[in-house]
Amino acid sequence: MAVEEKRAWIMIVVTVVSYGAYLAVILGGSGKGPLAEQPYAAALLWTVGAAIVASIALHITVALLSPEEGRVKDQRDREIHQFGEHIGQSFVAIGAVTGMILAMAEADQFWIANAIYLGFVLSALLASTAKIASYRMGFHPW
């Protein structure tokens, strides 16, 4: 398995675990009142920060444990990375537009922040899934 494919798997796992932890914290406290009135900012920042730290640590670990020749990116790796990132960016745009629409509708900050966060989560998942699919099923540039 290529190092870049391992990195895509790391991104999927870290994203799912961190977003799951965020949802558990937010939904776990929802019995105390309306969901939009839950304190979410600290949980969001902590889970995003923990995801970044975990991702960096796991990427370094994979790089150190991989053989030297496995760490070299070739043209195919670069094209797969670019392809996955382009696909994933669609959800960043969707999350941003959703956040903007919610802001114009004067929705609560909770919903705006969560729409944007979900856009980032879906972007990471879609980009990583596209990369893994490209490695597993073959990559055919258009």
GROMACS .gro file of C-alpha atoms in nm, residues 2 7 20 24-25 52 59-63 65-66 69 72 88-90 112 117 123 125 140:
model
   23
    2ALA     CA    1   0.135   0.339  -0.102
    7ARG     CA    2  -0.254   0.892   0.453
   20GLY     CA    3  -1.814   1.135   1.621
   24ALA     CA    4  -2.129   1.271   2.122
   25VAL     CA    5  -2.038   1.576   2.330
   52ILE     CA    6  -0.505   1.798   1.355
   59HIS     CA    7   0.134   1.089   0.919
   60ILE     CA    8   0.480   1.119   1.076
   61THR     CA    9   0.455   0.764   1.212
   62VAL     CA   10   0.357   0.624   0.872
   63ALA     CA   11   0.639   0.816   0.702
   65LEU     CA   12   0.778   0.327   0.930
   66SER     CA   13   0.759   0.321   0.550
   69GLU     CA   14   1.137   0.389  -0.177
   72VAL     CA   15   0.873   0.883  -0.302
   88GLY     CA   16  -1.344   1.705  -0.187
   89GLN     CA   17  -1.345   2.081  -0.240
   90SER     CA   18  -1.705   2.063  -0.358
  112ILE     CA   19  -2.403   2.818   1.089
  117TYR     CA   20  -1.795   2.208   1.009
  123SER     CA   21  -1.495   1.724   0.215
  125LEU     CA   22  -1.424   1.205   0.371
  140HIS     CA   23  -0.772   0.709  -1.522
   0.00000   0.00000   0.00000
